[in-house]
Coordinates of C-alpha atoms and ligand atoms in Angstrom, one line a residue:
M203 CA 19.9 270.7 25.9
C204 CA 16.7 268.7 25.4
G205 CA 15.7 267.0 22.1
I206 CA 12.3 267.7 20.7
I207 CA 10.5 266.2 17.7
G208 CA 7.0 266.3 16.1
Y209 CA 5.5 264.2 13.3
I210 CA 2.3 264.5 11.2
G211 CA 1.5 262.2 8.3
Q212 CA 0.3 258.7 7.5
R213 CA 2.7 256.6 9.6
K214 CA 2.1 255.4 13.2
A215 CA 3.5 258.6 14.9
S216 CA 4.7 256.8 18.1
I217 CA 7.1 254.6 16.1
V218 CA 8.6 257.5 14.1
L219 CA 8.8 259.5 17.4
K220 CA 10.4 256.8 19.5
K221 CA 13.0 256.2 16.8
G222 CA 13.6 259.9 16.4
L223 CA 14.2 260.2 20.1
E224 CA 16.9 257.6 20.0
S225 CA 18.9 259.8 17.5
L226 CA 18.2 262.9 19.7
E227 CA 19.2 261.3 23.0
Y228 CA 22.7 262.7 23.0
R229 CA 21.0 266.1 23.7
G230 CA 19.7 265.0 27.1
Y231 CA 18.7 261.7 28.6
D232 CA 17.4 261.9 32.1
S233 CA 13.7 261.3 31.1
A234 CA 11.6 261.1 28.0
G235 CA 8.0 261.1 26.7
I236 CA 5.7 260.8 23.7
A237 CA 2.2 262.2 23.1
T238 CA 0.0 261.2 20.2
I239 CA -3.4 262.2 19.0
D240 CA -6.2 259.8 18.0
K241 CA -9.3 262.0 18.8
T242 CA -7.8 262.5 22.3
I243 CA -4.2 263.0 23.4
S244 CA -2.4 259.9 24.9
V245 CA 0.9 260.3 26.8
S246 CA 3.6 257.8 27.8
K247 CA 6.5 259.3 29.7
D248 CA 9.0 258.3 32.4
V249 CA 12.4 258.9 34.0
G250 CA 15.4 257.2 32.4
K251 CA 17.0 256.5 29.1
I252 CA 14.8 255.8 26.0
A253 CA 15.9 252.2 25.9
N254 CA 14.9 251.6 29.5
I255 CA 11.5 253.3 29.6
K256 CA 8.4 251.0 29.4
W257 CA 6.7 252.7 26.6
D258 CA 2.9 252.1 26.4
M259 CA 3.0 251.9 22.6
D260 CA -0.5 250.4 22.3
K261 CA -1.9 253.4 24.0
L262 CA 0.0 255.8 21.7
K263 CA -2.3 255.7 18.6
G264 CA -2.6 258.1 15.7
N265 CA -0.6 259.8 13.0
I266 CA 0.2 263.0 14.8
G267 CA 2.5 263.3 17.8
I268 CA 5.3 265.0 19.6
A269 CA 8.1 263.7 21.8
H270 CA 10.9 264.8 24.0
T271 CA 14.1 263.7 25.6
R272 CA 15.1 265.8 28.6
W273 CA 18.1 267.4 30.2
A274 CA 16.6 268.9 33.4
T275 CA 17.0 272.7 34.0
H276 CA 13.8 273.5 35.9
G277 CA 12.4 270.8 38.3
G278 CA 14.0 267.6 39.3
V279 CA 14.3 264.4 37.2
T280 CA 10.8 263.0 37.9
K281 CA 7.9 261.5 35.8
N282 CA 5.8 264.5 36.4
N283 CA 8.5 266.8 35.2
A284 CA 9.1 264.7 32.1
H285 CA 7.6 266.2 28.9
P286 CA 5.1 266.3 27.1
H287 CA 3.2 268.7 29.4
L288 CA -0.6 269.0 29.1
S289 CA -3.2 271.7 29.6
C290 CA -5.8 271.3 32.4
D291 CA -8.3 269.7 30.0
G292 CA -5.6 267.5 28.4
N293 CA -6.4 268.8 24.9
I294 CA -3.1 270.7 24.5
A295 CA 0.3 269.0 24.6
V296 CA 3.7 270.7 24.5
V297 CA 7.4 269.7 24.3
H298 CA 10.0 272.4 24.9
N299 CA 13.8 273.0 24.7
G300 CA 15.2 276.0 26.4
I301 CA 14.3 278.1 29.5
I302 CA 11.2 280.3 30.0
E303 CA 12.8 283.0 32.2
N304 CA 9.5 284.6 33.4
F305 CA 7.6 281.3 34.0
S306 CA 6.9 281.9 37.7
E307 CA 5.0 285.1 37.1
V308 CA 3.1 283.6 34.2
K309 CA 2.3 280.6 36.3
R310 CA 1.0 282.7 39.2
E311 CA -1.3 284.6 36.8
L312 CA -2.6 281.3 35.3
E313 CA -3.1 279.8 38.8
K314 CA -5.2 282.9 39.7
K315 CA -7.4 282.0 36.7
G316 CA -7.8 278.5 38.1
H317 CA -5.2 276.5 36.2
K318 CA -3.7 273.5 38.1
F319 CA -0.1 272.7 37.5
R320 CA 1.2 269.1 37.7
S321 CA 4.9 269.7 37.4
E322 CA 7.7 272.0 38.7
T323 CA 8.8 272.8 35.1
D324 CA 8.9 276.2 33.4
T325 CA 7.6 274.5 30.2
E326 CA 4.1 273.7 31.7
V327 CA 3.1 277.3 31.5
I328 CA 2.9 277.0 27.6
P329 CA 0.0 274.5 27.3
H330 CA -1.9 276.3 30.0
L331 CA -1.4 279.7 28.3
I332 CA -2.6 278.3 25.0
E333 CA -5.6 276.7 26.8
E334 CA -6.4 280.1 28.4
N335 CA -6.2 281.9 25.1
M336 CA -8.3 279.2 23.4
K337 CA -11.2 280.5 25.5
K338 CA -11.3 283.4 23.0
M339 CA -9.7 282.0 19.8
G340 CA -8.7 279.0 17.8
F341 CA -5.6 276.8 18.5
E342 CA -3.3 278.5 15.9
D343 CA -4.2 282.0 17.0
A344 CA -3.9 281.0 20.7
A345 CA -0.4 279.6 20.2
F346 CA 0.8 282.8 18.5
E347 CA -0.9 284.9 21.2
S348 CA 0.8 282.9 23.9
I349 CA 4.4 283.4 22.7
K350 CA 3.9 287.1 23.3
K351 CA 4.0 286.4 27.0
L352 CA 7.1 284.2 27.0
K353 CA 10.6 285.5 27.8
G354 CA 13.8 283.5 27.4
A355 CA 15.2 280.9 25.0
F356 CA 12.7 278.5 23.7
A357 CA 11.9 276.0 20.9
F358 CA 8.6 274.3 21.5
V359 CA 6.1 272.2 19.6
A360 CA 2.5 272.1 20.4
V361 CA -0.5 270.0 19.3
S362 CA -4.2 270.2 20.0
S363 CA -6.6 267.2 20.1
R364 CA -9.0 269.2 18.1
E365 CA -6.7 270.1 15.2
Q366 CA -4.8 268.1 12.6
K367 CA -1.8 270.3 12.8
I368 CA 1.5 270.9 14.6
M369 CA 2.6 274.4 15.8
A370 CA 6.4 275.0 16.2
F371 CA 8.1 278.1 17.5
R372 CA 11.8 279.0 17.7
K373 CA 13.6 281.7 19.7
E374 CA 17.3 281.0 20.2
S375 CA 17.0 277.2 20.7
P376 CA 17.4 275.2 17.5
L377 CA 14.5 273.9 15.4
V378 CA 14.4 272.4 11.9
V379 CA 11.5 271.3 9.8
G380 CA 11.7 268.1 7.6
L381 CA 9.6 268.3 4.4
G382 CA 8.2 264.9 3.3
Q383 CA 5.6 263.6 0.8
G384 CA 2.3 263.6 2.7
E385 CA 4.1 264.0 6.0
N386 CA 6.1 266.6 7.8
F387 CA 8.6 266.6 10.7
V388 CA 10.0 269.1 13.1
A389 CA 12.9 268.5 15.4
S390 CA 15.9 270.0 17.3
D391 CA 18.2 268.7 14.5
A392 CA 17.8 266.8 11.3
Y393 CA 19.0 263.4 12.4
P394 CA 15.5 262.1 13.4
F395 CA 14.0 262.6 9.9
L396 CA 17.0 262.0 7.7
E397 CA 15.8 258.5 6.8
Y398 CA 12.5 259.9 5.6
T399 CA 13.5 263.2 3.9
K400 CA 16.6 265.2 3.2
R401 CA 14.6 268.4 2.5
A402 CA 15.1 270.6 5.6
V403 CA 14.1 274.1 6.6
F404 CA 16.1 275.6 9.4
L405 CA 14.0 278.1 11.5
D406 CA 15.6 281.3 12.5
D407 CA 15.0 283.2 15.7
N408 CA 11.5 284.5 16.2
E409 CA 10.1 282.2 13.5
A410 CA 7.3 279.7 13.5
A411 CA 6.0 276.8 11.4
V412 CA 2.5 275.4 11.0
L413 CA 2.6 271.8 9.8
T414 CA -0.2 269.7 8.4
K415 CA 0.5 266.4 6.6
D416 CA 0.3 268.1 3.2
R417 CA 1.9 271.5 3.8
A418 CA 4.3 273.5 5.9
D419 CA 3.8 277.2 6.3
F420 CA 6.3 279.6 7.9
Y421 CA 5.7 282.8 9.8
S422 CA 7.5 285.4 11.8
F423 CA 6.3 285.7 15.4
D424 CA 4.2 288.7 14.3
R425 CA 2.5 286.4 11.8
A426 CA 4.1 287.8 8.6
R427 CA 4.2 284.8 6.1
L428 CA 7.8 283.8 5.3
K429 CA 9.2 282.1 2.1
K430 CA 11.8 279.6 3.4
E431 CA 14.0 277.7 0.9
P432 CA 14.6 274.1 1.9
K433 CA 18.2 272.9 2.1
I434 CA 19.0 269.5 0.7
L435 CA 21.1 267.8 3.4
D436 CA 23.6 265.3 2.0
W437 CA 24.0 263.6 5.3
D438 CA 24.1 259.8 5.3
P439 CA 21.6 258.6 8.0
K440 CA 23.9 255.5 8.3
N441 CA 26.5 257.8 9.8
V442 CA 24.2 258.3 12.7
G443 CA 24.8 254.5 13.5
K444 CA 27.7 252.9 15.4
N445 CA 28.9 250.9 12.3
G446 CA 29.7 247.9 14.5
F447 CA 31.6 249.7 17.2
E448 CA 30.5 249.2 20.8
H449 CA 30.2 252.9 21.4
Y450 CA 29.9 256.1 19.3
L451 CA 33.0 257.4 21.1
I452 CA 35.4 254.7 19.9
K453 CA 33.8 254.8 16.5
E454 CA 34.4 258.6 16.3
I455 CA 38.1 258.1 17.5
Y456 CA 38.6 255.6 14.8
E457 CA 37.0 257.9 12.2
Q458 CA 39.7 260.6 12.7
P459 CA 42.1 259.5 9.8
L460 CA 39.1 259.8 7.4
V461 CA 38.0 263.1 9.1
L462 CA 41.4 264.5 8.4
K463 CA 40.8 264.0 4.6
Q464 CA 37.3 265.5 4.8
T465 CA 38.4 268.5 6.8
L466 CA 41.3 269.2 4.4
A467 CA 38.7 269.4 1.5
Q468 CA 38.0 273.1 2.2
D469 CA 36.6 275.8 0.0
E470 CA 39.9 277.7 -0.7
K471 CA 38.1 280.9 -1.6
K472 CA 36.5 281.0 1.9
L473 CA 39.8 280.0 3.6
K474 CA 41.5 283.0 1.8
E475 CA 38.7 285.3 2.8
V476 CA 39.1 284.2 6.5
A477 CA 42.9 284.5 6.3
S478 CA 42.8 288.0 4.9
L479 CA 40.1 289.1 7.5
I480 CA 42.4 287.8 10.3
Q481 CA 45.6 289.3 8.8
R482 CA 44.0 292.8 8.5
A483 CA 42.0 292.8 11.8
P484 CA 43.1 295.1 14.6
R485 CA 42.2 292.4 17.0
V486 CA 41.2 288.7 16.7
C487 CA 39.1 287.1 19.4
I488 CA 38.5 283.3 19.3
V489 CA 35.5 282.4 21.4
A490 CA 34.6 278.8 22.3
A491 CA 33.6 276.5 25.1
G492 CA 34.9 273.2 26.4
T493 CA 36.8 271.1 23.9
A494 CA 36.3 273.6 21.1
R495 CA 38.2 276.2 23.3
H496 CA 41.1 273.7 23.8
A497 CA 41.3 273.3 20.0
S498 CA 41.3 277.1 19.7
I499 CA 44.3 277.3 22.1
V500 CA 46.3 275.0 19.8
G501 CA 45.1 277.4 17.0
R502 CA 46.5 280.4 18.7
Y503 CA 50.0 278.8 18.9
I504 CA 49.9 277.6 15.3
I505 CA 48.7 281.0 13.8
S506 CA 51.3 282.8 15.8
E507 CA 54.0 280.2 14.7
L508 CA 53.1 280.0 11.0
A509 CA 51.6 283.5 10.3
G510 CA 53.1 285.7 13.1
K511 CA 49.6 286.9 14.2
Y512 CA 48.5 286.8 17.8
C513 CA 44.9 285.8 18.5
E514 CA 43.2 286.0 21.9
V515 CA 41.3 282.9 23.0
Y516 CA 38.3 283.5 25.3
M517 CA 36.1 281.2 27.4
A518 CA 32.8 281.8 25.7
S519 CA 30.8 282.2 29.0
E520 CA 33.2 285.0 30.1
F521 CA 33.6 286.8 26.8
Q522 CA 30.3 288.5 27.3
Y523 CA 31.9 290.7 29.9
F524 CA 34.6 291.9 27.4
V525 CA 32.6 292.0 24.1
D526 CA 31.6 295.7 24.4
K527 CA 35.2 296.7 24.8
I528 CA 36.3 295.0 21.5
E529 CA 36.9 297.6 18.9
K530 CA 34.8 297.8 15.7
G531 CA 36.3 295.9 12.8
S532 CA 37.8 293.3 15.0
V533 CA 37.3 289.7 13.9
V534 CA 35.5 287.3 16.3
I535 CA 35.9 283.6 15.5
G536 CA 33.2 281.3 17.0
V537 CA 34.4 277.7 17.3
S538 CA 31.6 275.2 17.9
Q539 CA 30.9 271.6 16.9
S540 CA 27.1 271.9 17.3
G541 CA 26.9 275.6 16.4
E542 CA 24.2 275.9 19.1
T543 CA 26.2 276.5 22.2
A544 CA 24.4 279.5 23.9
D545 CA 27.5 280.7 25.7
V546 CA 29.1 281.2 22.2
L547 CA 26.1 282.6 20.4
F548 CA 25.2 285.2 23.0
P549 CA 28.4 287.3 22.9
I550 CA 28.8 286.7 19.2
K551 CA 25.4 288.3 18.5
K552 CA 26.6 291.3 20.6
A553 CA 29.9 291.5 18.8
K554 CA 28.1 291.5 15.4
K555 CA 25.9 294.3 16.6
N556 CA 29.1 296.2 17.7
G557 CA 30.4 296.0 14.1
C558 CA 32.8 293.0 14.4
K559 CA 33.2 290.6 11.6
I560 CA 32.0 287.1 12.6
V561 CA 33.8 284.0 11.3
S562 CA 32.7 280.5 12.5
I563 CA 34.4 277.1 12.5
V564 CA 31.4 274.8 12.8
N565 CA 30.4 271.2 12.1
V566 CA 26.6 271.5 11.9
V567 CA 25.7 273.2 8.6
G568 CA 22.7 275.5 9.0
S569 CA 23.2 275.8 12.8
S570 CA 22.6 279.1 14.6
L571 CA 26.3 280.0 14.7
D572 CA 26.6 279.2 11.0
R573 CA 23.8 281.6 10.2
E574 CA 25.1 284.4 12.5
S575 CA 28.4 284.4 10.7
D576 CA 29.8 286.5 7.8
V577 CA 31.9 283.5 6.8
S578 CA 31.6 279.9 8.0
L579 CA 34.2 277.1 7.6
Y580 CA 32.7 273.6 7.9
L581 CA 34.5 270.8 9.7
N582 CA 33.0 268.1 7.4
C583 CA 33.5 265.5 10.1
G584 CA 29.9 264.1 9.9
P585 CA 27.6 263.8 12.9
E586 CA 29.4 263.7 16.2
I587 CA 27.0 261.8 18.5
S588 CA 29.0 260.9 21.6
V589 CA 28.8 263.7 24.2
A590 CA 32.6 263.7 24.6
S591 CA 34.0 265.4 21.6
T592 CA 36.9 263.7 19.8
K593 CA 36.8 263.9 16.0
A594 CA 35.5 267.4 16.0
F595 CA 38.5 268.5 18.1
T596 CA 40.9 267.1 15.6
A597 CA 39.0 268.7 12.8
Q598 CA 38.9 272.1 14.6
V599 CA 42.7 271.9 15.2
L600 CA 43.2 271.0 11.5
M601 CA 41.1 274.0 10.5
F602 CA 43.5 276.3 12.4
Y603 CA 46.5 274.8 10.6
L604 CA 44.7 275.4 7.3
I605 CA 44.0 279.0 8.2
A606 CA 47.6 279.6 9.4
Y607 CA 49.1 278.1 6.2
T608 CA 46.7 280.2 4.1
M609 CA 47.8 283.3 6.0
A610 CA 51.4 282.3 5.3
Y611 CA 50.6 281.8 1.6
K612 CA 51.7 278.2 1.9
L613 CA 48.3 276.4 1.7
D614 CA 49.3 273.8 -0.8
E615 CA 52.4 272.9 1.1
G616 CA 50.4 272.8 4.3
K617 CA 47.7 270.6 2.8
R618 CA 50.4 268.2 1.5
Q619 CA 52.1 268.0 4.9
L620 CA 48.8 267.6 6.8
G621 CA 47.6 265.0 4.4
Q622 CA 50.5 262.8 5.5
L623 CA 49.1 262.7 9.0
T624 CA 46.3 260.3 8.1
T625 CA 48.5 257.2 8.4
K626 CA 50.2 258.7 11.5
I627 CA 46.9 258.9 13.3
E628 CA 46.2 255.3 12.3
E629 CA 49.7 254.3 13.6
T630 CA 49.1 256.2 16.9
I631 CA 45.8 254.4 17.5
K632 CA 47.4 251.0 16.7
S633 CA 50.6 251.6 18.8
T634 CA 48.9 253.1 21.9
E635 CA 45.5 251.3 22.2
P636 CA 46.9 247.9 23.5
E637 CA 49.0 249.8 26.2
V638 CA 46.0 252.0 27.1
K639 CA 43.7 249.1 27.6
K640 CA 46.1 247.7 30.2
L641 CA 46.6 251.2 31.8
A642 CA 42.8 251.6 32.2
E643 CA 42.8 248.8 34.7
Y644 CA 45.3 250.9 36.8
M645 CA 43.4 254.2 36.2
K646 CA 39.9 252.9 37.1
D647 CA 40.7 252.8 40.8
K648 CA 42.3 256.3 40.9
N649 CA 40.5 259.4 42.2
D650 CA 42.9 262.0 40.7
A651 CA 45.0 262.4 37.6
Y652 CA 47.1 265.2 36.2
F653 CA 48.1 266.0 32.7
I654 CA 51.1 268.3 32.0
A655 CA 52.8 269.6 28.8
R656 CA 54.4 272.7 27.4
G657 CA 53.9 274.9 24.3
E658 CA 51.0 274.0 22.0
N659 CA 50.7 270.6 23.7
F660 CA 49.6 272.4 26.9
A661 CA 46.2 272.6 25.2
I662 CA 46.3 268.8 24.8
A663 CA 47.0 268.4 28.6
I664 CA 43.8 270.4 29.4
E665 CA 41.8 268.5 26.7
G666 CA 43.0 265.1 27.9
S667 CA 42.0 266.0 31.5
L668 CA 38.5 267.2 30.3
K669 CA 38.0 263.9 28.4
L670 CA 39.0 261.8 31.4
K671 CA 36.8 263.9 33.8
E672 CA 33.6 264.0 31.7
I673 CA 33.3 260.2 31.0
S674 CA 35.3 258.4 33.7
Y675 CA 34.3 260.7 36.5
I676 CA 37.9 260.7 37.8
H677 CA 39.0 264.2 39.0
A678 CA 41.6 265.3 36.5
E679 CA 43.5 268.5 35.9
G680 CA 45.6 269.7 32.9
M681 CA 48.1 272.5 33.1
P682 CA 51.4 273.8 31.6
A683 CA 54.2 271.6 33.0
G684 CA 56.0 274.6 34.4
E685 CA 52.9 275.4 36.5
L686 CA 53.0 272.2 38.5
K687 CA 55.6 273.3 41.0
H688 CA 53.6 276.4 41.8
G689 CA 51.0 274.5 43.8
T690 CA 49.5 271.3 42.3
L691 CA 52.7 269.3 43.0
S692 CA 51.5 269.1 46.6
L693 CA 48.8 266.7 45.4
V694 CA 51.3 264.3 43.7
T695 CA 52.0 261.4 46.1
E696 CA 52.8 257.7 45.7
G697 CA 51.1 256.2 42.7
V698 CA 49.2 259.3 41.6
P699 CA 49.0 259.1 37.8
V700 CA 50.6 262.0 35.9
I701 CA 50.2 262.0 32.1
I702 CA 53.2 263.8 30.7
I703 CA 52.9 264.8 27.1
A704 CA 56.5 265.1 26.0
P705 CA 57.0 264.9 22.2
K706 CA 60.6 265.4 21.0
D707 CA 60.1 269.1 20.2
Y708 CA 61.5 272.4 21.5
T709 CA 59.9 271.8 25.0
Y710 CA 61.2 268.2 25.5
D711 CA 64.1 268.8 27.9
E712 CA 62.1 271.2 30.2
T713 CA 59.1 268.9 30.2
L714 CA 61.3 266.0 31.3
A715 CA 62.8 268.1 34.1
N716 CA 59.2 268.5 35.3
A717 CA 58.8 264.7 35.0
H718 CA 61.7 264.3 37.5
E719 CA 59.9 266.6 39.9
V720 CA 56.9 264.3 39.7
K721 CA 58.9 261.1 40.0
S722 CA 60.7 262.3 43.1
R723 CA 57.3 262.6 44.8
G724 CA 56.3 259.1 43.8
G725 CA 54.1 260.0 40.9
Y726 CA 53.2 257.3 38.4
I727 CA 54.4 258.7 35.1
I728 CA 52.5 257.9 31.8
G729 CA 54.7 259.4 29.0
I730 CA 53.2 260.3 25.7
S731 CA 56.1 260.7 23.3
D732 CA 57.9 259.5 20.2
E733 CA 60.9 258.7 22.4
N734 CA 60.9 256.3 25.4
N735 CA 62.6 257.5 28.6
P736 CA 63.5 255.6 31.8
I737 CA 61.4 258.1 33.8
F738 CA 58.2 256.7 32.2
D739 CA 56.4 254.0 34.1
V740 CA 54.2 253.6 31.0
W741 CA 55.2 254.8 27.5
L742 CA 52.5 255.5 25.0
K743 CA 54.4 255.6 21.8
I744 CA 53.4 258.1 19.0
P745 CA 55.1 258.3 15.6
K746 CA 57.8 260.9 14.9
V747 CA 56.4 263.9 12.9
E748 CA 57.3 267.5 12.2
P749 CA 57.2 269.1 15.8
L750 CA 54.4 271.5 14.7
F751 CA 52.0 268.5 14.2
Y752 CA 52.5 266.7 17.5
P753 CA 49.2 268.1 19.0
I754 CA 47.2 266.1 16.4
L755 CA 48.8 262.9 17.6
T756 CA 49.5 263.4 21.3
N757 CA 45.7 263.9 21.8
I758 CA 44.8 260.4 20.5
P759 CA 46.1 258.3 23.5
C760 CA 44.4 260.8 25.8
Q761 CA 41.1 260.1 24.0
L762 CA 41.7 256.3 24.2
L763 CA 42.7 256.6 27.9
A764 CA 39.4 258.3 28.8
Y765 CA 37.4 255.8 26.7
Y766 CA 38.9 252.6 28.2
T767 CA 39.0 253.9 31.7
A768 CA 35.3 254.9 31.5
K769 CA 34.5 251.5 30.0
A770 CA 36.5 249.7 32.7
K771 CA 34.4 251.5 35.2
G772 CA 31.2 250.5 33.5
N773 CA 30.1 254.1 32.8
D774 CA 27.7 255.1 30.1
V775 CA 30.6 256.2 27.8
D776 CA 28.4 258.0 25.2
K777 CA 26.0 259.6 27.6
P778 CA 27.9 260.7 30.7
R779 CA 25.9 261.8 33.7
N780 CA 24.9 265.4 34.1
L781 CA 26.1 266.4 30.6
A782 CA 24.6 266.9 27.1
K783 CA 26.0 267.2 23.6
S784 CA 25.0 270.7 22.8
V785 CA 24.5 273.2 25.6
T786 CA 21.8 275.5 24.4
V787 CA 21.2 277.4 27.7
R788 CA 23.6 280.0 29.2
Ligands
LIG202 C1 33.4 268.1 25.1 O1 33.6 266.8 25.1 C2 32.1 268.5 25.7 N1 31.0 267.8 25.1 C3 31.9 270.0 25.8 O2 32.9 270.6 26.5 C4 31.8 270.7 24.4 O3 33.1 270.8 23.8 C5 31.3 272.1 24.6 O4 30.0 272.1 25.2 C6 31.3 272.9 23.3 O5 30.4 272.3 22.4 P1 30.3 272.9 20.9 O6 31.6 272.5 20.3 O7 29.2 272.1 20.3 O8 30.1 274.3 21.0

């Protein structure tokens, strides 16, 4: 959940690192720090977002350095707990992403040997461990020796004031090396070094890299040398920018018509492989967290509708309690934008060990989930920077349509029909955005909101409520419309906003009946539909399409409502409090 980066080369390290941190900030943003080496180690770190920190760039000299942006797990959000962390003598500096589970016992042992700790973090045991081992060996050996003591998920980068090298270690948390000319980079993902090099080496679990400015060597944790083939990343660094939009979120919402085209451009051989795996499997378990799970719920309806196959959808953090009961030969589908969500990776690794086939629907090529999978389908929706996921949701839902059509041997027909939705998405943004901007002024003063729908659009009700919650901080709940009268209706009083997703499909009449239940309690009804209705206080008009495709359109006004309400409240739309883009701890 943190972002880490290291640089060694000819450039002023602090400039490369600060810029790199900006593109990593979506991973965590409660505090940040940079350390550089120019004979000694200098550190500048503080609480707050990178743009607000008073960086002492003059102090940060040298061409070697490491940096970090934090999402606190151990120890409060304080300057002392911000990374980098140093050894007692200040000659070792470390930045870390993950959790050292056994840090308290390691800390106690080191304190007995006289080490003084400055922070409450788990991370700080690493520089002290290396320092302790350097009493008997060199920096590189000491670093390798130290990892033997560490339990948990970690990716860390370490430097020593006495050596012109960077040590990097990966166990479960992501780490990628960028290979340059006369310079090398290491980071939590490739965005920070894309403008300098497209040659990337993704480290696997229990692997390490030793970087100097002229070479990069790779080892397993037990020091066996590894030959790692660099991947050439055809990612356009410009895509990591806002392209003139005020926020990444609204940029990514507007990117969805283009994303549709890119996602439809799938490798048909792989689609057919996945379709036949699902068709033949005794059981199909779709495992995902947050927004990705909501997309998977739409997927379950569509695959059952088009291909007559029932798939179970699991909350990733709960699937671990079932995974050992899943029969051998089952297909487990991991759905994840980042491909680094620990709650998804953990049970998937177990399922793989138990003889299940692993399929992943992932956006980040080369991510951990991608590399754990027998077959990976890529969303092709480009970097998704805003913490609140939007375009990846649409791409994930589209992928399920493609899989279902392939299972039904109607892929070409399906692609033709789906291709026509590009203009429908544009139309939906155009027709609902002006209404939503006005509605946001009403919503911003509300404490609660409810989203209801039926059938496959029920997944849009829970997705819409998640979007509103995570960036506007308004309590929101999404549920099947039929569920409302079984309890939650008691919370609907005069003026309480209820977003009713009621496209003109097989659920329309029943959903409108539920709207009347809400109206008779004074609820303020926001209707998302292709047909207006007098029961709506506000109508968010979507174009008429084949009923099967409504979830792709009904979600757009929900995304816009969350965005404009959060904006009206002056919230940090792209970096909502307490959250992070990729949740790499369980
Ligand atoms: C969605 O807006 C959130 N950022 C969060 O729920 C997210 O969907 C979840 O953490 C899963 O992330 P993933 O798709 O990268 O696995």
